[in-house]
Coordinates of C-alpha atoms in Angstrom, one line a residue:
Chain A
M20 CA 0.0 0.0 0.0
S21 CA 1.1 3.6 -0.5
R22 CA 2.3 5.5 2.5
P23 CA -0.4 7.7 4.0
D24 CA -0.2 11.5 3.9
W25 CA -1.5 11.6 7.5
I26 CA -2.9 9.4 10.2
A27 CA -6.3 9.8 11.9
L28 CA -6.8 8.4 15.4
D29 CA -9.9 7.8 17.5
W30 CA -8.3 7.0 20.8
G31 CA -10.9 6.3 23.5
T32 CA -10.8 4.7 27.0
T33 CA -11.1 1.2 25.7
H34 CA -10.0 1.2 22.1
L35 CA -7.6 2.7 19.6
R36 CA -8.7 3.1 15.9
G37 CA -6.3 4.4 13.3
W38 CA -6.8 5.2 9.6
G39 CA -4.1 5.8 7.0
M40 CA -5.4 8.8 5.0
T41 CA -4.7 10.5 1.7
A42 CA -4.3 14.3 1.5
S43 CA -7.8 14.5 0.0
G44 CA -9.3 12.8 3.0
S45 CA -9.7 9.2 1.6
V46 CA -9.1 6.2 3.7
I47 CA -6.2 4.0 2.6
E48 CA -6.4 1.4 5.4
E49 CA -8.1 1.1 8.8
R50 CA -6.6 -0.7 11.9
H51 CA -7.6 -1.0 15.5
S52 CA -6.4 -2.4 18.8
E53 CA -7.5 -2.7 22.4
D54 CA -4.8 -0.2 23.6
G55 CA -7.3 2.3 25.0
M56 CA -6.3 5.1 27.2
G57 CA -7.6 3.2 30.3
R58 CA -4.9 0.6 30.1
L59 CA -2.0 2.8 29.2
G60 CA 0.4 4.7 31.5
P61 CA 2.0 8.0 30.4
D62 CA 4.8 6.2 28.6
G63 CA 2.6 3.7 26.9
F64 CA 1.0 5.9 24.2
E65 CA 3.9 6.2 21.8
P66 CA 4.6 2.4 21.9
A67 CA 0.9 1.7 21.4
L68 CA 0.7 4.0 18.4
R69 CA 3.9 2.5 16.9
A70 CA 2.5 -1.0 17.5
L71 CA -0.6 -0.2 15.5
C72 CA 0.9 1.7 12.6
G73 CA 4.7 1.8 12.9
D74 CA 5.1 1.1 9.2
W75 CA 3.1 4.2 8.3
L76 CA 5.5 6.3 10.4
E77 CA 8.7 5.2 8.8
G78 CA 10.6 7.3 6.4
G79 CA 9.8 10.8 7.5
P80 CA 7.4 12.7 9.6
V81 CA 3.7 11.9 9.1
P82 CA 1.2 14.2 10.8
V83 CA -1.1 12.4 13.2
I84 CA -4.5 13.9 14.4
A85 CA -6.1 12.3 17.4
C86 CA -9.3 12.8 19.3
G87 CA -10.8 11.3 22.4
M88 CA -9.6 10.4 25.9
V89 CA -6.0 10.4 24.7
G90 CA -6.3 14.1 25.6
A91 CA -7.5 13.6 29.1
R92 CA -5.5 14.3 32.2
Q93 CA -4.6 10.6 32.4
G94 CA -4.0 10.5 28.7
W95 CA -0.9 11.1 26.5
A96 CA -1.0 14.9 26.9
E97 CA -3.8 16.9 28.5
A98 CA -5.6 19.0 25.9
A99 CA -7.4 21.7 27.9
Y100 CA -11.1 21.9 27.3
A101 CA -12.4 24.7 25.1
R102 CA -15.5 26.3 26.7
V103 CA -18.8 26.5 24.9
P104 CA -20.2 28.4 23.2
C105 CA -17.5 27.8 20.6
A106 CA -16.9 25.9 17.4
P107 CA -16.4 22.2 17.9
L108 CA -12.8 22.3 16.8
S109 CA -10.7 24.7 18.8
T110 CA -7.1 25.4 17.8
P111 CA -4.4 25.2 18.8
F112 CA -4.4 21.5 19.1
T113 CA -2.1 20.0 21.8
R114 CA 1.2 18.5 20.8
A115 CA 2.0 15.1 22.3
P116 CA 5.5 14.8 23.8
G117 CA 8.1 12.8 21.9
D118 CA 9.4 12.8 18.3
L119 CA 6.2 12.0 16.5
E120 CA 4.1 14.8 15.1
V121 CA 0.9 14.1 17.1
A122 CA -1.8 16.8 17.5
I123 CA -4.6 16.1 20.0
I124 CA -8.0 17.8 19.6
P125 CA -9.2 19.4 22.8
G126 CA -12.6 18.4 24.3
L127 CA -15.3 20.9 25.2
S128 CA -16.5 22.0 28.6
Q129 CA -19.5 23.8 30.0
S130 CA -19.2 25.7 33.3
E131 CA -22.9 25.6 34.3
P132 CA -24.2 23.0 34.5
A133 CA -20.8 21.5 34.7
D134 CA -20.2 19.1 31.8
V135 CA -17.4 17.8 29.6
M136 CA -16.9 15.9 26.3
R137 CA -13.9 14.4 24.7
G138 CA -14.2 12.8 21.2
E139 CA -17.8 13.8 20.6
E140 CA -16.7 17.3 19.6
T141 CA -14.9 15.7 16.6
Q142 CA -18.2 13.9 15.7
V143 CA -20.0 17.2 15.9
A144 CA -17.4 18.8 13.6
G145 CA -17.7 15.9 11.2
F146 CA -21.5 16.1 11.1
L147 CA -21.2 19.8 10.4
A148 CA -18.6 19.2 7.7
L149 CA -21.0 16.6 6.0
N150 CA -24.0 18.9 6.6
P151 CA -22.8 22.5 6.2
G152 CA -25.1 25.1 7.7
W153 CA -27.0 22.5 9.8
D154 CA -28.7 23.9 12.9
G155 CA -30.4 21.8 15.5
V156 CA -29.6 19.2 18.1
L157 CA -27.3 16.2 17.9
C158 CA -27.8 13.1 20.1
M159 CA -24.7 10.9 20.6
P160 CA -25.8 7.7 22.4
G161 CA -23.2 5.8 24.4
S162 CA -21.9 5.1 27.9
H163 CA -22.3 8.8 28.6
S164 CA -24.9 10.0 26.0
K165 CA -24.5 13.6 24.8
W166 CA -27.0 16.0 23.5
A167 CA -25.5 19.1 21.8
H168 CA -27.3 22.2 20.6
L169 CA -25.7 23.5 17.4
S170 CA -26.3 26.9 15.9
A171 CA -24.3 28.8 13.3
G172 CA -21.5 26.3 13.4
E173 CA -21.0 26.5 17.2
V174 CA -21.9 24.2 20.1
V175 CA -24.1 26.5 22.1
S176 CA -24.7 24.1 25.0
F177 CA -24.6 20.4 25.8
R178 CA -25.6 17.8 28.4
S179 CA -24.4 14.3 29.2
F180 CA -26.4 11.4 30.6
M181 CA -25.0 8.3 32.3
T182 CA -27.6 6.2 30.5
G183 CA -25.3 3.6 28.9
E184 CA -23.2 3.2 32.1
L185 CA -26.4 2.8 34.2
F186 CA -27.6 0.1 31.8
S187 CA -24.2 -1.7 32.1
A188 CA -23.9 -1.4 35.9
L189 CA -27.5 -2.5 36.5
S190 CA -27.2 -5.4 34.0
N191 CA -24.0 -6.7 35.5
H192 CA -23.8 -5.5 39.1
S193 CA -27.4 -5.5 40.5
V194 CA -30.1 -8.0 41.2
L195 CA -31.3 -7.3 37.6
R196 CA -28.4 -9.5 36.4
H197 CA -30.7 -12.4 37.1
S198 CA -33.4 -11.0 34.9
V199 CA -31.8 -9.5 31.7
G200 CA -29.5 -12.2 30.4
G201 CA -29.5 -13.4 26.8
T202 CA -30.1 -11.7 23.6
D203 CA -33.9 -11.7 23.2
W204 CA -35.7 -8.4 22.7
D205 CA -39.3 -7.1 23.0
D206 CA -40.0 -3.9 21.0
A207 CA -43.4 -3.4 22.6
A208 CA -41.9 -3.6 26.1
F209 CA -39.3 -1.1 25.1
D210 CA -41.9 1.3 23.8
D211 CA -44.1 1.0 26.9
A212 CA -41.1 1.6 29.2
V213 CA -39.9 4.6 27.3
S214 CA -43.4 6.1 27.5
E215 CA -43.5 5.4 31.3
T216 CA -40.4 7.3 32.3
L217 CA -40.7 9.9 29.7
S218 CA -44.1 11.0 31.1
R219 CA -43.2 10.1 34.8
P220 CA -39.4 10.2 35.1
E221 CA -39.7 9.8 38.9
R222 CA -40.8 6.3 38.4
L223 CA -37.4 5.1 37.3
A224 CA -36.0 3.5 40.5
A225 CA -39.3 1.8 41.2
G226 CA -39.6 0.6 37.6
L227 CA -36.2 -0.9 37.8
F228 CA -37.1 -3.0 40.8
G229 CA -40.4 -3.9 39.1
I230 CA -38.4 -5.7 36.4
R231 CA -37.1 -8.1 39.0
A232 CA -40.5 -8.4 40.7
A233 CA -42.3 -9.1 37.4
G234 CA -39.9 -11.9 36.7
L235 CA -40.5 -13.5 40.1
L236 CA -44.3 -13.0 40.1
H237 CA -45.4 -13.1 36.4
G238 CA -42.6 -15.1 34.8
Q239 CA -41.5 -12.1 32.7
G240 CA -38.9 -13.2 30.2
S241 CA -35.4 -11.9 29.8
G242 CA -36.1 -10.3 26.4
T243 CA -38.9 -8.2 27.9
A244 CA -36.8 -7.5 31.0
R245 CA -33.8 -6.2 29.0
A246 CA -36.1 -4.1 26.7
R247 CA -37.8 -2.6 29.8
L248 CA -34.5 -1.8 31.4
S249 CA -33.3 -0.1 28.3
G250 CA -36.6 1.7 27.7
L251 CA -36.9 3.0 31.3
L252 CA -33.4 4.5 31.1
I253 CA -33.8 6.0 27.6
G254 CA -37.2 7.3 28.5
A255 CA -35.8 9.1 31.6
E256 CA -33.0 10.5 29.4
L257 CA -35.5 11.8 26.8
A258 CA -37.6 13.4 29.6
A259 CA -34.5 15.3 30.8
A260 CA -33.3 16.1 27.3
K261 CA -36.7 17.4 26.2
P262 CA -35.7 21.0 26.2
Y263 CA -33.0 20.0 23.7
W264 CA -35.1 18.0 21.2
L265 CA -38.6 19.4 21.4
G266 CA -39.4 21.2 18.2
Q267 CA -35.8 20.9 17.0
Q268 CA -34.2 19.3 14.0
I269 CA -32.6 16.2 15.4
G270 CA -29.6 14.1 14.3
V271 CA -28.6 10.9 16.0
I272 CA -25.0 9.8 15.6
G273 CA -24.7 6.0 15.2
A274 CA -26.1 3.4 12.9
G275 CA -26.1 0.4 15.3
P276 CA -28.9 -1.0 17.5
L277 CA -28.5 1.6 20.3
A278 CA -28.9 4.6 17.9
R279 CA -31.9 2.9 16.4
L280 CA -33.5 2.7 19.8
Y281 CA -33.1 6.4 20.3
V282 CA -34.6 7.1 16.8
R283 CA -37.5 4.7 17.6
A284 CA -38.2 6.4 21.0
L285 CA -38.1 9.9 19.5
A286 CA -40.3 8.9 16.6
A287 CA -42.9 7.7 19.1
Q288 CA -42.9 11.2 20.4
G289 CA -43.5 12.7 17.0
A290 CA -39.9 13.8 16.8
P291 CA -38.3 12.5 13.6
A292 CA -34.5 12.1 13.8
A293 CA -31.9 11.6 11.1
Q294 CA -29.2 9.0 11.7
A295 CA -25.6 9.5 10.7
N296 CA -22.9 6.8 10.8
A297 CA -20.6 7.3 13.8
T298 CA -17.4 6.2 12.0
A299 CA -18.2 8.4 9.0
V300 CA -18.7 11.5 11.1
T301 CA -15.6 10.8 13.3
L302 CA -13.5 10.5 10.2
A303 CA -15.0 13.6 8.7
G304 CA -14.3 15.5 11.9
L305 CA -10.6 14.3 12.0
T306 CA -10.3 15.3 8.4
A307 CA -11.7 18.8 9.2
A308 CA -9.2 19.0 12.0
W309 CA -6.4 18.0 9.7
K310 CA -7.3 20.7 7.2
L311 CA -7.7 23.3 10.0
R312 CA -4.2 22.4 11.3
S313 CA -2.7 22.6 7.9
Q314 CA -4.0 26.1 7.6
T315 CA -2.6 27.4 10.9
Chain B
M18 CA -25.9 -19.8 79.5
S19 CA -29.3 -21.3 79.7
R20 CA -30.7 -23.1 76.7
P21 CA -33.1 -20.9 74.7
D22 CA -36.8 -21.6 74.4
W23 CA -36.7 -20.7 70.7
I24 CA -34.3 -19.3 68.1
A25 CA -34.9 -16.2 66.0
L26 CA -33.2 -16.0 62.7
D27 CA -32.8 -13.0 60.3
W28 CA -31.4 -14.8 57.2
G29 CA -30.7 -12.5 54.3
T30 CA -28.7 -12.7 51.1
T31 CA -25.4 -11.8 52.7
H32 CA -25.7 -12.5 56.4
L33 CA -27.2 -14.8 59.0
R34 CA -28.1 -13.4 62.4
G35 CA -29.4 -15.6 65.2
W36 CA -30.8 -14.9 68.7
G37 CA -31.3 -17.4 71.5
M38 CA -34.6 -16.3 73.0
T39 CA -36.7 -16.8 76.1
A40 CA -40.3 -17.7 76.0
S41 CA -41.2 -14.2 77.1
G42 CA -39.3 -12.7 74.1
S43 CA -36.0 -11.6 75.8
V44 CA -32.6 -12.1 74.1
I45 CA -30.3 -14.5 75.8
E46 CA -27.5 -14.3 73.2
E47 CA -26.9 -12.9 69.7
R48 CA -24.7 -14.5 67.1
H49 CA -24.0 -13.9 63.4
S50 CA -22.1 -15.3 60.4
E51 CA -21.5 -14.5 56.8
D52 CA -23.5 -17.6 55.7
G53 CA -26.1 -15.6 53.7
M54 CA -28.5 -17.2 51.3
G55 CA -26.4 -16.0 48.4
R56 CA -23.5 -18.3 49.1
L57 CA -25.5 -21.4 50.2
G58 CA -26.7 -24.3 48.0
P59 CA -29.9 -26.2 48.9
D60 CA -28.0 -28.5 51.2
G61 CA -26.0 -25.8 52.9
F62 CA -28.7 -24.2 55.1
E63 CA -28.9 -26.8 57.9
P64 CA -25.1 -27.0 58.3
A65 CA -24.9 -23.2 58.3
L66 CA -27.6 -23.1 61.0
R67 CA -25.8 -25.8 63.1
A68 CA -22.5 -24.0 62.7
L69 CA -23.9 -20.8 64.1
C70 CA -26.0 -22.3 67.0
G71 CA -25.6 -26.1 67.1
D72 CA -25.2 -26.0 70.9
W73 CA -28.7 -24.3 71.3
L74 CA -30.2 -27.2 69.2
E75 CA -28.9 -30.0 71.4
G76 CA -31.0 -32.0 73.8
G77 CA -34.5 -31.8 72.2
P78 CA -36.4 -29.8 69.6
V79 CA -36.1 -26.1 69.8
P80 CA -38.4 -24.1 67.5
V81 CA -36.7 -21.8 65.0
I82 CA -38.4 -18.8 63.4
A83 CA -36.7 -17.4 60.3
C84 CA -37.4 -14.4 58.0
G85 CA -35.7 -13.1 54.9
M86 CA -34.2 -14.6 51.7
V87 CA -34.0 -18.0 53.3
G88 CA -37.5 -18.3 52.1
A89 CA -36.7 -17.4 48.4
R90 CA -36.9 -19.9 45.6
Q91 CA -33.1 -20.2 45.8
G92 CA -33.3 -20.5 49.6
W93 CA -33.8 -23.3 52.1
A94 CA -37.5 -23.7 51.3
E95 CA -39.7 -21.5 49.2
A96 CA -42.2 -19.7 51.3
A97 CA -44.9 -18.6 48.8
Y98 CA -45.6 -14.8 49.0
A99 CA -48.8 -13.6 50.7
R100 CA -50.5 -11.1 48.5
V101 CA -51.3 -7.6 49.9
P102 CA -53.6 -6.2 51.2
C103 CA -53.0 -8.5 54.2
A104 CA -51.4 -8.6 57.6
P105 CA -47.6 -8.6 57.5
L106 CA -47.4 -12.1 59.0
S107 CA -49.3 -14.7 57.1
T108 CA -49.7 -18.2 58.4
P109 CA -49.0 -21.0 57.8
F110 CA -45.3 -20.5 57.8
T111 CA -43.2 -22.8 55.6
R112 CA -41.5 -25.7 57.3
A113 CA -37.9 -26.2 56.2
P114 CA -36.9 -29.8 55.2
G115 CA -34.9 -31.9 57.6
D116 CA -35.2 -32.8 61.3
L117 CA -35.0 -29.3 62.7
E118 CA -38.2 -27.5 63.6
V119 CA -37.6 -24.4 61.3
A120 CA -40.6 -22.2 60.3
I121 CA -40.0 -19.6 57.6
I122 CA -42.1 -16.5 57.4
P123 CA -43.5 -15.8 53.9
G124 CA -42.7 -12.6 52.1
L125 CA -45.3 -10.3 50.6
S126 CA -46.2 -9.7 47.0
Q127 CA -48.2 -7.1 45.1
S128 CA -49.6 -7.9 41.7
E129 CA -49.9 -4.5 40.2
P130 CA -47.5 -2.8 40.1
A131 CA -45.5 -6.0 40.5
D132 CA -43.5 -5.9 43.7
V133 CA -42.1 -8.2 46.3
M134 CA -40.5 -8.2 49.8
R135 CA -38.8 -10.8 52.0
G136 CA -37.8 -9.9 55.5
E137 CA -39.3 -6.4 55.6
E138 CA -42.7 -7.9 56.3
T139 CA -41.2 -9.0 59.6
Q140 CA -40.0 -5.5 60.3
V141 CA -43.4 -4.2 59.6
A142 CA -44.9 -6.7 62.0
G143 CA -42.4 -5.8 64.6
F144 CA -43.1 -2.1 64.2
L145 CA -46.8 -2.7 64.6
A146 CA -46.2 -4.9 67.7
L147 CA -44.2 -2.1 69.3
N148 CA -46.7 0.6 68.1
P149 CA -50.1 -1.1 68.3
G150 CA -52.8 0.6 66.2
W151 CA -50.2 2.7 64.2
D152 CA -51.5 3.8 60.8
G153 CA -49.2 5.5 58.3
V154 CA -46.3 4.8 56.0
L155 CA -43.1 2.9 56.8
C156 CA -39.9 3.6 54.9
M157 CA -37.2 0.8 55.0
P158 CA -34.0 2.1 53.4
G159 CA -31.6 -0.4 52.0
S160 CA -30.3 -2.0 48.7
H161 CA -34.0 -2.2 47.7
S162 CA -35.7 0.5 49.7
K163 CA -39.3 -0.3 50.6
W164 CA -42.2 2.0 51.3
A165 CA -45.3 0.3 52.9
H166 CA -48.7 1.8 53.5
L167 CA -50.1 0.4 56.7
S168 CA -53.8 0.6 57.8
A169 CA -55.7 -1.3 60.5
G170 CA -52.9 -3.7 61.0
E171 CA -52.5 -4.6 57.3
V172 CA -50.1 -3.7 54.5
V173 CA -52.3 -2.0 52.0
S174 CA -49.7 -1.5 49.3
F175 CA -45.9 -1.1 49.0
R176 CA -43.2 -0.1 46.5
S177 CA -39.5 -0.9 46.2
F178 CA -36.8 1.4 44.8
M179 CA -33.3 0.2 43.7
T180 CA -31.7 3.3 45.3
G181 CA -29.1 1.5 47.5
E182 CA -28.1 -0.8 44.7
L183 CA -27.8 2.1 42.3
F184 CA -25.6 3.9 44.7
S185 CA -23.4 0.8 45.1
A186 CA -23.2 0.0 41.3
L187 CA -22.5 3.7 40.4
S188 CA -19.9 4.0 43.2
N189 CA -18.0 0.9 42.2
H190 CA -18.7 0.2 38.6
S191 CA -19.1 3.6 36.8
V192 CA -16.9 6.5 36.0
L193 CA -18.1 8.0 39.3
R194 CA -15.8 5.5 41.1
H195 CA -13.0 8.1 40.5
S196 CA -15.0 10.8 42.2
V197 CA -16.7 9.4 45.3
G198 CA -13.9 7.6 47.2
G199 CA -13.1 8.1 50.9
T200 CA -15.3 8.8 53.8
D201 CA -15.8 12.6 53.7
W202 CA -19.3 14.0 53.6
D203 CA -21.0 17.3 52.8
D204 CA -24.4 17.8 54.3
A205 CA -25.2 20.9 52.3
A206 CA -24.4 19.2 49.0
F207 CA -26.7 16.3 50.1
D208 CA -29.5 18.7 50.8
D209 CA -29.1 20.5 47.5
A210 CA -29.0 17.3 45.5
V211 CA -32.1 15.9 47.2
S212 CA -33.9 19.1 46.4
E213 CA -32.9 19.0 42.8
T214 CA -34.2 15.5 41.9
L215 CA -37.2 15.8 44.3
S216 CA -38.4 18.8 42.3
R217 CA -37.0 17.7 38.9
P218 CA -36.6 13.9 39.0
E219 CA -35.9 13.7 35.3
R220 CA -32.5 15.4 36.0
L221 CA -31.1 12.3 37.7
A222 CA -29.0 10.9 34.8
A223 CA -27.6 14.3 33.8
G224 CA -26.9 15.1 37.5
L225 CA -25.0 11.9 37.9
F226 CA -22.6 12.7 35.1
G227 CA -22.4 16.3 36.4
I228 CA -20.7 14.9 39.5
R229 CA -17.9 13.7 37.3
A230 CA -17.8 16.9 35.3
A231 CA -17.7 19.1 38.5
G232 CA -14.7 17.1 39.7
L233 CA -12.9 17.7 36.5
L234 CA -13.8 21.3 36.0
H235 CA -14.3 22.8 39.5
G236 CA -12.2 20.4 41.6
Q237 CA -15.2 19.2 43.5
G238 CA -14.1 17.0 46.4
S239 CA -15.0 13.4 47.0
G240 CA -17.1 14.2 50.1
T241 CA -19.2 16.6 48.1
A242 CA -19.4 14.1 45.2
R243 CA -20.5 11.2 47.4
A244 CA -23.1 13.4 49.2
R245 CA -24.4 14.6 45.8
L246 CA -24.6 11.0 44.5
S247 CA -26.6 9.9 47.6
G248 CA -28.8 13.0 47.5
L249 CA -29.6 12.7 43.8
L250 CA -30.7 9.1 44.3
I251 CA -32.6 9.6 47.5
G252 CA -34.3 12.8 46.1
A253 CA -35.5 10.8 43.1
E254 CA -36.8 8.1 45.4
L255 CA -38.7 10.6 47.5
A256 CA -40.2 12.2 44.4
A257 CA -41.5 8.8 43.3
A258 CA -42.6 7.8 46.8
K259 CA -44.4 11.2 47.4
P260 CA -47.9 9.6 47.1
Y261 CA -46.8 7.4 50.0
W262 CA -45.4 10.0 52.4
L263 CA -47.2 13.2 51.6
G264 CA -49.5 14.1 54.5
Q265 CA -48.9 10.8 56.2
Q266 CA -47.5 9.7 59.6
I267 CA -44.0 8.4 58.7
G268 CA -41.7 5.8 60.3
V269 CA -38.2 5.1 59.1
I270 CA -36.8 1.8 60.0
G271 CA -33.1 2.0 60.9
A272 CA -30.9 4.0 63.3
G273 CA -27.7 4.2 61.1
P274 CA -26.4 6.9 58.8
L275 CA -28.6 5.8 55.8
A276 CA -31.8 6.0 57.8
R277 CA -30.7 9.4 59.2
L278 CA -30.3 10.7 55.6
Y279 CA -33.9 9.7 54.8
V280 CA -35.1 11.5 57.9
R281 CA -33.1 14.5 57.1
A282 CA -34.4 14.6 53.5
L283 CA -38.0 14.2 54.6
A284 CA -37.6 16.9 57.3
A285 CA -36.4 19.3 54.7
Q286 CA -39.8 18.7 53.0
G287 CA -41.7 19.5 56.1
A288 CA -42.4 15.8 56.7
P289 CA -41.3 14.7 60.2
A290 CA -40.4 11.0 60.4
A291 CA -40.0 8.8 63.5
Q292 CA -37.0 6.4 63.5
A293 CA -37.1 2.9 64.8
N294 CA -34.1 0.6 65.4
A295 CA -34.0 -2.0 62.7
T296 CA -32.7 -4.8 64.9
A297 CA -35.4 -4.1 67.5
V298 CA -38.3 -4.2 65.0
T299 CA -36.9 -7.3 63.4
L300 CA -36.7 -9.1 66.7
A301 CA -40.1 -7.8 67.7
G302 CA -41.5 -9.2 64.4
L303 CA -39.8 -12.6 64.8
T304 CA -41.3 -12.7 68.4
A305 CA -44.7 -11.8 67.1
A306 CA -44.3 -14.6 64.5
W307 CA -43.3 -17.1 67.3
K308 CA -46.3 -16.2 69.3
L309 CA -48.6 -16.5 66.3
R310 CA -47.1 -19.9 65.5
S311 CA -47.5 -21.1 69.1
Q312 CA -51.2 -20.3 68.9
T313 CA -51.9 -22.2 65.7

């Protein structure tokens, strides 16, 4: 393969994905490893990068653009947050220590209510690059789901919800682990649960225990239980995020099952949402960052 | 010591507590072990009981009264739930297999909304034995907090909340584990957090992530973080349980720090709650069960 003109990195807590890129923003090759920020010490980042794509780095400096938790305080180099309202990509990027030419995109912060993001700002930038002039609200489902209000190319405000991490913690480390195993799914149960907590969000904690009780008393199956757990949590998130999405143009980042659940739940509220592929917007955001860096 | 007339057992998921009792309901001696239901197979219960108080069981049959998860499907013998509305102690009790004379108190169930309790029904019975004629609402904080509406000696309805288990799962298995370590505490932060989710329960999931963000951005300390986590969860529970406690006579079972937090949070809402010692009400309930069994 030809040597890339630059390297794009999405470097999160649990994973590292790298793309060898052409100057025009096309992908030559994609690679990934499990060398996420969470398992690396300060001296582990350069070896992890060389392990993934050392051959791309031979024979002269190749610019590297990275986003995600690699820029956290426990990461390779802390990239101080840019404070909203601001454009999703804030220069200057942070240079990682060492001989490689690695630029890390800073995350965004919000003072009140206190909130932070790292990595999602690059998705926002990519979405805007692919949809110039787009105003509205972006939903980015995940461990810490983000809702961002975009206007005139800036992130005006945003809010994070621990929905994904709650689902994981409850599925694996609570009494519900006995109820939600397997891979079955029940769409109707999901819809009902979303509706319950969206209209009565205070019912979340009781609804969670009710999943266990319904299994004991009524033989509720694991597919229904898992769909109810997901629905109760997403419904509560939608209730809290309502000031964001109500009456707004909505984009959901992600093409997988989780993003589809958000789109389904929003549609049931009469709020149509467009879906965008997460990898595509991440790459578009890293490409936008690379162009921005080339200009400065 | 003298041989007990009967033995009282509180046999939960993680612990076994036994009391050697006199016929008049006085404690001769208390013992406990870690042989909770969760670590015992079907054949493990009798040896666990003999390991704790084999000497009390020598020289003739000694009646044993047990409450808690020992009566679950995975316990020593399944004690079918009694369905509310009903008195907290429903006879007949379930006889455990084997030679020992062990009677297990059944838990309570509610069909709609689906809910169950095992062990708390004995606390309710004990509270009523110590406070004859009491009508009102009992709050029993814990991994699965219970609120029970009592009238004319019966449990009319009840509701469980996964508050304690959410606190534990989030403290140990989410990004908040970085924020809430140690033993510091911040009363004002607790009060503020209770007030937030009590008035706006939909803010829970965002408020949880905000604990992490406030640590990163504003250097919020672990005592404030832990108090906020507790307050957000208890506030959301109080919001959901409001139909139970509003305008009612309230009793909180427990004398420890957790029960005090519930009393503090209720007091801030102008709802004074009486506290009752959990061990005392459990023993009073087991004693009431022993008398009931002696009569039948």
